[in-house]
Structures are given as C-alpha cells and as structure tokens.
mmCIF file of C-alpha atoms and ligand atoms in Angstrom:
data_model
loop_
_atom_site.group_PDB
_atom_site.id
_atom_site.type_symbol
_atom_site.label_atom_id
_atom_site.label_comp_id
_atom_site.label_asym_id
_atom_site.label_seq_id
_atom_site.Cartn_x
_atom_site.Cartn_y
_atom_site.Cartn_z
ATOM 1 C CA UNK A 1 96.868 58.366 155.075
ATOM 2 C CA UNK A 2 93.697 56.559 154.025
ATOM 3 C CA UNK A 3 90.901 57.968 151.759
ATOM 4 C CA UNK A 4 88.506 55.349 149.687
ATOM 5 C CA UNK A 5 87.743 55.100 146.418
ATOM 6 C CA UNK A 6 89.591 56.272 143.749
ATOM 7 C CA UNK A 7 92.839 58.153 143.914
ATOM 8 C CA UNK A 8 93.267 60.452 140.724
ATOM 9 C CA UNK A 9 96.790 59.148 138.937
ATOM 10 C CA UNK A 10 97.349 62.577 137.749
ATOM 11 C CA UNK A 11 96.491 65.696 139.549
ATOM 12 C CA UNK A 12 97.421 69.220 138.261
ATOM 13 C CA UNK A 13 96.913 72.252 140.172
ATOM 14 C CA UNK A 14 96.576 76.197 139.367
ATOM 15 C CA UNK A 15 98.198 77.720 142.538
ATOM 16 C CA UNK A 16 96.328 80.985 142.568
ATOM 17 C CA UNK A 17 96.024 84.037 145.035
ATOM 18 C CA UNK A 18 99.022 84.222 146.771
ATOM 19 C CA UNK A 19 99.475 88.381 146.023
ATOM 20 C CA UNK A 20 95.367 88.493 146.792
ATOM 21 C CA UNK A 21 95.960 87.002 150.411
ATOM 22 C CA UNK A 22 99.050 88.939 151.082
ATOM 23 C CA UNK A 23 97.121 92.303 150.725
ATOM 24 C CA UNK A 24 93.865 91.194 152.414
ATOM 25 C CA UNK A 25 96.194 91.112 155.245
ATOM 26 C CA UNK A 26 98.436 94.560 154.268
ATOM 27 C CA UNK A 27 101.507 92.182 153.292
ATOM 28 C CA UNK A 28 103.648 92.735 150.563
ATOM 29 C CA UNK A 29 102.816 90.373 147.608
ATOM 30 C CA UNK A 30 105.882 88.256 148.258
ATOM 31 C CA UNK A 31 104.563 87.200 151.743
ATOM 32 C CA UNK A 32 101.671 85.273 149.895
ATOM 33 C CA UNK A 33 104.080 83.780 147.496
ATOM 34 C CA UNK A 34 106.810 82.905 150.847
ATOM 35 C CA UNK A 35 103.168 80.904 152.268
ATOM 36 C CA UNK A 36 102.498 79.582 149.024
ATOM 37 C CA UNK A 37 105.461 77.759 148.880
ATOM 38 C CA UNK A 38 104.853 76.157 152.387
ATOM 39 C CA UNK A 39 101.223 75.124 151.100
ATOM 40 C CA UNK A 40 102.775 73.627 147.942
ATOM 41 C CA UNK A 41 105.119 71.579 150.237
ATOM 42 C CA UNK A 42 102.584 70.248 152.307
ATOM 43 C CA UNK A 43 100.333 69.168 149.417
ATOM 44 C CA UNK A 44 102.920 67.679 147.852
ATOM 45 C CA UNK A 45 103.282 65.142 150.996
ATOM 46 C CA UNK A 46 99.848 64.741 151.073
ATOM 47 C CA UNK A 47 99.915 63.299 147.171
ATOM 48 C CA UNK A 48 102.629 61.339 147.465
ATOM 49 C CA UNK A 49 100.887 59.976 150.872
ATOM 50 C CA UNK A 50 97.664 59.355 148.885
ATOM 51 C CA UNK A 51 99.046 57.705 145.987
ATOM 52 C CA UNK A 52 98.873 60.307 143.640
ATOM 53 C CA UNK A 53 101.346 59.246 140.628
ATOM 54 C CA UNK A 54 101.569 62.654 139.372
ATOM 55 C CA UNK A 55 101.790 66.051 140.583
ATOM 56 C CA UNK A 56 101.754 68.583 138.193
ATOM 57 C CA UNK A 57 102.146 72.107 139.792
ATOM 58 C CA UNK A 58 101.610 76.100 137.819
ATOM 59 C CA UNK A 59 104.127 77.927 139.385
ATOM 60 C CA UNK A 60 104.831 80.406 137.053
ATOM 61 C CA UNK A 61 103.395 81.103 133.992
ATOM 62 C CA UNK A 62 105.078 82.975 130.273
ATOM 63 C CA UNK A 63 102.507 85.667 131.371
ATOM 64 C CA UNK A 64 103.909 86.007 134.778
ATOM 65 C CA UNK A 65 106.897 87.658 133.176
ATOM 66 C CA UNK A 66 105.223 90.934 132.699
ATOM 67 C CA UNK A 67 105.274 90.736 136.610
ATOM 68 C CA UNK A 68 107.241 93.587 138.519
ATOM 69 C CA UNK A 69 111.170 92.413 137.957
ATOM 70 C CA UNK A 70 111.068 92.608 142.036
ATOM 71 C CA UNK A 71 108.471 89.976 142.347
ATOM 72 C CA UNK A 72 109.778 88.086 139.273
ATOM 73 C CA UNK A 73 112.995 87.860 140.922
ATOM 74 C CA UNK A 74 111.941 86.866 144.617
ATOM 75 C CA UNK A 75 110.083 83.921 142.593
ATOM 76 C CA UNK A 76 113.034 82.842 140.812
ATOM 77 C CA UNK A 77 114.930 82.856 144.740
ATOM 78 C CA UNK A 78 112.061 80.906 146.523
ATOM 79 C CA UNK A 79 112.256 78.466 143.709
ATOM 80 C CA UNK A 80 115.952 78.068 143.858
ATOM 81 C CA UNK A 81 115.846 77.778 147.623
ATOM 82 C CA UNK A 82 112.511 74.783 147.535
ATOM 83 C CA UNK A 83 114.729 73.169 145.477
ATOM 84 C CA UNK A 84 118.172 73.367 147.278
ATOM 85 C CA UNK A 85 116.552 72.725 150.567
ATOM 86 C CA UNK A 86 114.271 69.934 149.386
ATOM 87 C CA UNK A 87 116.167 67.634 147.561
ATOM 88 C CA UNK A 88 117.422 65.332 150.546
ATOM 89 C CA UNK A 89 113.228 65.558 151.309
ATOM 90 C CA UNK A 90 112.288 64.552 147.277
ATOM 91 C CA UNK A 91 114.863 61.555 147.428
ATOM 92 C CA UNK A 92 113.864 60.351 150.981
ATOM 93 C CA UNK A 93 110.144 60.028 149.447
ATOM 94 C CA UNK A 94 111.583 58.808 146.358
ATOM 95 C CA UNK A 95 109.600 61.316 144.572
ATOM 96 C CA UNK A 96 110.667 62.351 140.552
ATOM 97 C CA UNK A 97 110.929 66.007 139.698
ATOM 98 C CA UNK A 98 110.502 67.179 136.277
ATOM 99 C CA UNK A 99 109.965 70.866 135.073
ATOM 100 C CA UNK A 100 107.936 71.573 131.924
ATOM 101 C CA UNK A 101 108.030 75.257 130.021
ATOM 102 C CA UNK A 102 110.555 77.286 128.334
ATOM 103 C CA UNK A 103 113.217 76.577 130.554
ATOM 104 C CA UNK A 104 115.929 78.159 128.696
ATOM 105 C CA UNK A 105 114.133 81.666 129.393
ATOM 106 C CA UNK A 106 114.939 81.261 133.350
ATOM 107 C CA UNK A 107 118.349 82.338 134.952
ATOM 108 C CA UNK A 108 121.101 80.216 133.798
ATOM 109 C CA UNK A 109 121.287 79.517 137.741
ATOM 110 C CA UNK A 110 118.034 78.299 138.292
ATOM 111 C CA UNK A 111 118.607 76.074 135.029
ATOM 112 C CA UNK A 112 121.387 74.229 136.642
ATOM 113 C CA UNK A 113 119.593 73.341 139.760
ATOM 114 C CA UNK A 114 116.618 72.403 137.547
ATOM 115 C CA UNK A 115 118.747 69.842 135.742
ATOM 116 C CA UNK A 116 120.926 68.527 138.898
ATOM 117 C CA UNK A 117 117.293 67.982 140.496
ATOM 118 C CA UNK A 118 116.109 66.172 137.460
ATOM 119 C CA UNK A 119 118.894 64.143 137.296
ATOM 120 C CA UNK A 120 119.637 63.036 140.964
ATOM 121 C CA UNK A 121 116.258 61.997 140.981
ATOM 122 C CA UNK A 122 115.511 60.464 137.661
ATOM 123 C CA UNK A 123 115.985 56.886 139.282
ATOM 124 C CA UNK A 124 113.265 57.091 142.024
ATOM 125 C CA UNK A 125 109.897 55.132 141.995
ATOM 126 C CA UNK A 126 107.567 57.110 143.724
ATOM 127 C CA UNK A 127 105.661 60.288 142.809
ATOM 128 C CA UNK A 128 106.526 62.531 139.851
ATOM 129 C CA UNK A 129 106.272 66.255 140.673
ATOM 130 C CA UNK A 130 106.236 68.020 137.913
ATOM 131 C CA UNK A 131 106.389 71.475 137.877
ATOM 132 C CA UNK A 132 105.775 73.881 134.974
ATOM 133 C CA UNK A 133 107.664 76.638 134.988
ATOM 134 C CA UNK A 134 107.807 79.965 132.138
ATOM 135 C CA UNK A 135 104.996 77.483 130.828
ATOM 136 C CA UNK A 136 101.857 78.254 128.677
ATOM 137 C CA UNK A 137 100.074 75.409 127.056
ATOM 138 C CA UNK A 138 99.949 77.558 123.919
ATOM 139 C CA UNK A 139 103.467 78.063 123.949
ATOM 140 C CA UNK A 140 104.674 74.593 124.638
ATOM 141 C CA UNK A 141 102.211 73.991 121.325
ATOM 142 C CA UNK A 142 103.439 75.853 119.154
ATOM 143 C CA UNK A 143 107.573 74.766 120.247
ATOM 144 C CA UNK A 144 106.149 71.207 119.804
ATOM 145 C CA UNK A 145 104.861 72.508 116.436
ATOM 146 C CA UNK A 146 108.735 73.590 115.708
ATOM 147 C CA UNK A 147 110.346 70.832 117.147
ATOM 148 C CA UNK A 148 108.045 68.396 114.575
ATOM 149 C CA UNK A 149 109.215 70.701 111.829
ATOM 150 C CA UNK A 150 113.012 70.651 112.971
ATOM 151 C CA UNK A 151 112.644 66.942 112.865
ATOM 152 C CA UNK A 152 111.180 66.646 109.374
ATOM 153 C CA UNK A 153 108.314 64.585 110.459
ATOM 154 C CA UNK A 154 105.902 64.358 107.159
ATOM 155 C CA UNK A 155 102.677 66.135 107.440
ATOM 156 C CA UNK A 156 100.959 61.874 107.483
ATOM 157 C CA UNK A 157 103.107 60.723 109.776
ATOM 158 C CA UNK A 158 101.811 63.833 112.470
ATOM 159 C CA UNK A 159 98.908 61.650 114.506
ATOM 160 C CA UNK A 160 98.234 62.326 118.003
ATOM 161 C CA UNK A 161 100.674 60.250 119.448
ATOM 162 C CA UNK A 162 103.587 61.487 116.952
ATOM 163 C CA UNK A 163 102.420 64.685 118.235
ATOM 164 C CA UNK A 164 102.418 63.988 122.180
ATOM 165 C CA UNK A 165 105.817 62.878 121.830
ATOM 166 C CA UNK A 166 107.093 66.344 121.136
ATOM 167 C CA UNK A 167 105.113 68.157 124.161
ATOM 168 C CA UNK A 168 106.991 68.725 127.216
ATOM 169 C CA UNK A 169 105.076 66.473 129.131
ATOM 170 C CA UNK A 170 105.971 63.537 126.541
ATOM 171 C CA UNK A 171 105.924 60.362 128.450
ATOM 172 C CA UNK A 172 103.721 61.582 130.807
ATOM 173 C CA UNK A 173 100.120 60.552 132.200
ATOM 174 C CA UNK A 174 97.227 63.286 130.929
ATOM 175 C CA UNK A 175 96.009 65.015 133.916
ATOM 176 C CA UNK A 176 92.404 63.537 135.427
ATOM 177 C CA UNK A 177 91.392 65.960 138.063
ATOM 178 C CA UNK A 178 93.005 69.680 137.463
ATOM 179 C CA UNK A 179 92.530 72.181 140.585
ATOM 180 C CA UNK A 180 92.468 76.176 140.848
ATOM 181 C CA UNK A 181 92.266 78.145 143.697
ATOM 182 C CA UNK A 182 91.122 81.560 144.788
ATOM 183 C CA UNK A 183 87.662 81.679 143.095
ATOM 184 C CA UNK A 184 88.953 81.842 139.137
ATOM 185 C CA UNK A 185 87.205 79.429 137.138
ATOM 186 C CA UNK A 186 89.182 79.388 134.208
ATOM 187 C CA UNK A 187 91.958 77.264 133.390
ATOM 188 C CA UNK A 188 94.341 79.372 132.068
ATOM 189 C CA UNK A 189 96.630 78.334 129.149
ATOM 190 C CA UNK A 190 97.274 75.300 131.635
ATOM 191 C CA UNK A 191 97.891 71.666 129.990
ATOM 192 C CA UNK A 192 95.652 72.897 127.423
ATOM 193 C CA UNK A 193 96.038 69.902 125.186
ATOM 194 C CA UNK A 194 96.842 67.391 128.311
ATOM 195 C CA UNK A 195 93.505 68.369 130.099
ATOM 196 C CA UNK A 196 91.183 67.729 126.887
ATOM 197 C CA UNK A 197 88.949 65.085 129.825
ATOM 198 C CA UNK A 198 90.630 66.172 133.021
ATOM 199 C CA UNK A 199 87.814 66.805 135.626
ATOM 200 C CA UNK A 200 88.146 70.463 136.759
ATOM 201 C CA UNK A 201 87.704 71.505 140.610
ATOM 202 C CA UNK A 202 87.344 74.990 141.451
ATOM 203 C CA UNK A 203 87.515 76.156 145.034
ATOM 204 C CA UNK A 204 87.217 80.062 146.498
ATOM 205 C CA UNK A 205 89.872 79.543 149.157
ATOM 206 C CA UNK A 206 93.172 81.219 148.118
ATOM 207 C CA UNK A 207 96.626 79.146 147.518
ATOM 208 C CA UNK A 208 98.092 80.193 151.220
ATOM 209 C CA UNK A 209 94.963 78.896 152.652
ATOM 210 C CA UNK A 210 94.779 75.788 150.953
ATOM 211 C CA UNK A 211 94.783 72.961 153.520
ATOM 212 C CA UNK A 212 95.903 69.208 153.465
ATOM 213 C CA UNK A 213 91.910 69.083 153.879
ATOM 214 C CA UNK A 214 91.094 71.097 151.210
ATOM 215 C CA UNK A 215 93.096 68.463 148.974
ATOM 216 C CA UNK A 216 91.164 65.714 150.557
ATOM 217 C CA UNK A 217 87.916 67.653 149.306
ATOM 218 C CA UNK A 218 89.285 68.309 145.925
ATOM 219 C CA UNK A 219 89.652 64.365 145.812
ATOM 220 C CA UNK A 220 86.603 63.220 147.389
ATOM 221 C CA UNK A 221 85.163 65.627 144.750
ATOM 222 C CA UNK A 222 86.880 63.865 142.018
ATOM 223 C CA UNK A 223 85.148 60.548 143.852
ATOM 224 C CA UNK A 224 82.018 61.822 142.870
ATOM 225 C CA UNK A 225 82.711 62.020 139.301
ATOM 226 C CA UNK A 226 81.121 59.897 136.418
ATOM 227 C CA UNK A 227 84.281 60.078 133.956
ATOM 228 C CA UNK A 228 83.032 58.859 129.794
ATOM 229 C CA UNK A 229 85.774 60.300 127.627
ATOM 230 C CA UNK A 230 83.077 61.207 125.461
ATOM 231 C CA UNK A 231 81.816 57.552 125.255
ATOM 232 C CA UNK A 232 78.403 56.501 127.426
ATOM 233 C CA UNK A 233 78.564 54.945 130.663
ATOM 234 C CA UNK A 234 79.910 51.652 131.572
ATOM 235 C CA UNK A 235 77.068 49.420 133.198
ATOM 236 C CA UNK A 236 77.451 45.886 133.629
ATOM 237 C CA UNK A 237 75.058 44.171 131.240
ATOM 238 C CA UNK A 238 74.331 46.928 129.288
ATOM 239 C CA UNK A 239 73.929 45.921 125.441
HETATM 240 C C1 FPP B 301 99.673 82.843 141.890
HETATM 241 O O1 FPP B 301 99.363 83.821 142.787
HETATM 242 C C2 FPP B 301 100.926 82.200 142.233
HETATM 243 C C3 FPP B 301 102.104 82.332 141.572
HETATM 244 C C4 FPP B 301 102.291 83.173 140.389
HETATM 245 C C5 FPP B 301 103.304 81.675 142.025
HETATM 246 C C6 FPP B 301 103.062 80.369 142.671
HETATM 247 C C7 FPP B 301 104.313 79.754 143.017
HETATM 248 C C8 FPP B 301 104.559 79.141 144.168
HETATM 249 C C9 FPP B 301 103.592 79.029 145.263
HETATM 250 C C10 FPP B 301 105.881 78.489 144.299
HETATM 251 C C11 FPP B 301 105.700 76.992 144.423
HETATM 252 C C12 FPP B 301 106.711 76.274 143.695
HETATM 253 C C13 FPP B 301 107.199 75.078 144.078
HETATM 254 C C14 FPP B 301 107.926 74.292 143.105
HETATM 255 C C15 FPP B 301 107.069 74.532 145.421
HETATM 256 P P1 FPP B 301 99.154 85.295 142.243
HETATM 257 O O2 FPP B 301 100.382 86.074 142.553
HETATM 258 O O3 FPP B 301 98.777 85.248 140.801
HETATM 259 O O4 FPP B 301 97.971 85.753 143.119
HETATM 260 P P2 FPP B 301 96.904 86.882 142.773
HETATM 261 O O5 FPP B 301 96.109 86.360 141.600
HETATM 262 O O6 FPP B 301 96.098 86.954 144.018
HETATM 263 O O7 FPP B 301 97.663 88.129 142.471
#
C-alpha cells in the first residue's frame, strides 16, 4: 500500500464505541466488541502495510473493570482467542507483540498466552503491536513511581530518562499521532506521560465502523501537521 509523505513511527489508538454501535443496532454490547476485534485486525494490517513501527492499541482499560463481570469476561475470551488464532498471522508479518498494564490483575490464563506471544515473537523485525491491557497511564505512573523506590534509585539520580526506563513502555518510541473514535475528545488516562507532543485525531465514526480508509484519513491528517516540540519552526535559512 502506498500513501506519501510521512508515515507516523508511532501510532496509538483509543478503540471506542463498540457497546454504542451494538445498541444503535439492538445488539447486545458484546456484538460491538466481537466487530471491534475484526476492525482492530484489519488496522493492524493496514499499519504494518504502511510502515507504521508501532502500534499501540487501548483495549481495556483499569476502569473497564467496573464493567458487568459478563462483559468483562467475554473480553478476556475474545482476547485469548485474537491471540491463539493470530499468532501464525503476527509471525508471518513478522510483527512484535508486547502488552503494557497491570498484567498480573488478568486471569492467570490470559497471562500465559500473553507471555508465550511475547516471547515467540520477541525475535521479529517488523511492526510492534503493543497492546495495553488493565492499563491507565496514571496507574502505570505511580507502579513506575514504586518500582524506582524498590530499586533505591536516589531522589538526583531520578531524570527523565531514569524515569522512562521504569514505565511499561520502557524502550519504546513516544507515540506521534494518538487516535479516538466515536466522537470523545478526550484522551483518557491513555499514554499520559508518552503522549506529552503526540498529535491527537479525533473522529465521530465508532470503533466497528472504523475503516482501512478511515486510517488512511487519520494519517493523511497527521500529513497535515506542523510538529515543534515546543521549539519554533524549522525553515531553511532562518537565523
Ligand atoms: C470500547 O468500547 C472498547 C473496549 C472497551 C474494548 C476494545 C477491545 C477490542 C476491540 C479488542 C481488541 C483487542 C485486540 C488485541 C485485537 P466501549 O465498550 O467503551 O463502547 P461504548 O463507549 O460505546 O460503550
């Protein structure tokens, strides 16, 4: 697939509205999250086509707990089955998963598979798709936070960096373009210290509607985008 310009190394993406398109249409919530899953599986394809380096996906938040134990649990299953089903799929496109969040707070089952995935495909050079999982930015904070004091680190030696390295997504790229669907413009508690200068794209369309196209948008959007980091523009000659 060919699109010009720029292709954003890190793209992160708020997957939201699955229960809202289910009962437009008089589903049950789980139908949106059973199409959600297919949408997430074709936009993964579509960044790893693209050249997207790193795919950073929300699928289920520390808030999403407080979710009927029903739905909680038919999450947990689709997620177990993406990954037992995909797995030939991630190492035929040489793609990297990862998952970020509290991990230990998911069924010991789902754990397993988590780490069998991670490791099988720790070796592959193409995409990384991470996805963050019983995650809130606050909360992987504030374990970073306790893993620094574990570790003894001296209140000097804490600098950015030293700090980074004790995130979840240590070793990772910081998002540039970070995507939500279904009309929310907020980001919430999503790579809240990663996204400090990611470029945000909000679109109305909900997550079981959300095309290969739409992706293409979100991109061409990102395209547009005049990125400083707080700095002034680059212009060649400028003094
Ligand atoms: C938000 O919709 C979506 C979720 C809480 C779950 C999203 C998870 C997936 C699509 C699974 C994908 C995972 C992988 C790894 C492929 P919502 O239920 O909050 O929608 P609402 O705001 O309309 O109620």
């Amino acid at each position: 697939m060919f699109l010009g310009g720029r292709i954003p190394p890190h793209v992160g993406i708020i997957m939201d509205g699955n229960g809202r398109w289910a009962e437009l249409r008089g589903l049950p919530r789980i139908e949106g999250h059973r199409r959600g899953v297919e949408r997430s599986k074709e936009v993964i394809e579509c960044a790893a086509e693209l050249g997207v380096r790193t795919l950073t996906l929300f699928a289920f938040s520390t808030e999403n707990w407080r979710r009927p134990s029903a739905e909680v649990s038919t999450l947990m299953r689709l997620l177990e089955l993406y990954l037992e089903k995909e797995l030939a799929k991630l190492m035929k496109e040489g793609i990297v998963f990862k998952a970020i969040g509290d991990i230990v707070r998911l069924p010991e089952h789902i754990q397993d598979i988590i780490k069998k995935t991670e490791e099988k495909t720790a070796s592959n050079r193409g995409m990384t798709l991470v996805t963050a999982l019983s995650y809130s930015g606050r909360d992987e904070i504030v374990r970073a936070v306790k893993r620094i004091l574990s570790a003894g680190i001296s209140p000097d030696a804490v600098t950015e960096t030293v700090f980074e390295s004790f995130l979840d997504t240590a070793g990772l790229p910081q998002p540039d373009l970070i995507i939500r669907t279904s009309g929310e413009k907020r980001i919430s508690n999503f790579l809240l210290w990663q996204g400090a200068y990611a470029e945000l794209y909000f679109t109305d369309t909900l997550w079981p509607d959300f095309s290969k196209e739409e992706f293409l948008y979100a991109i061409q959007d990102y395209q547009q985008r005049e990125r400083r980091f707080g700095s002034v523009p680059v212009r060649p000659n400028a003094r």
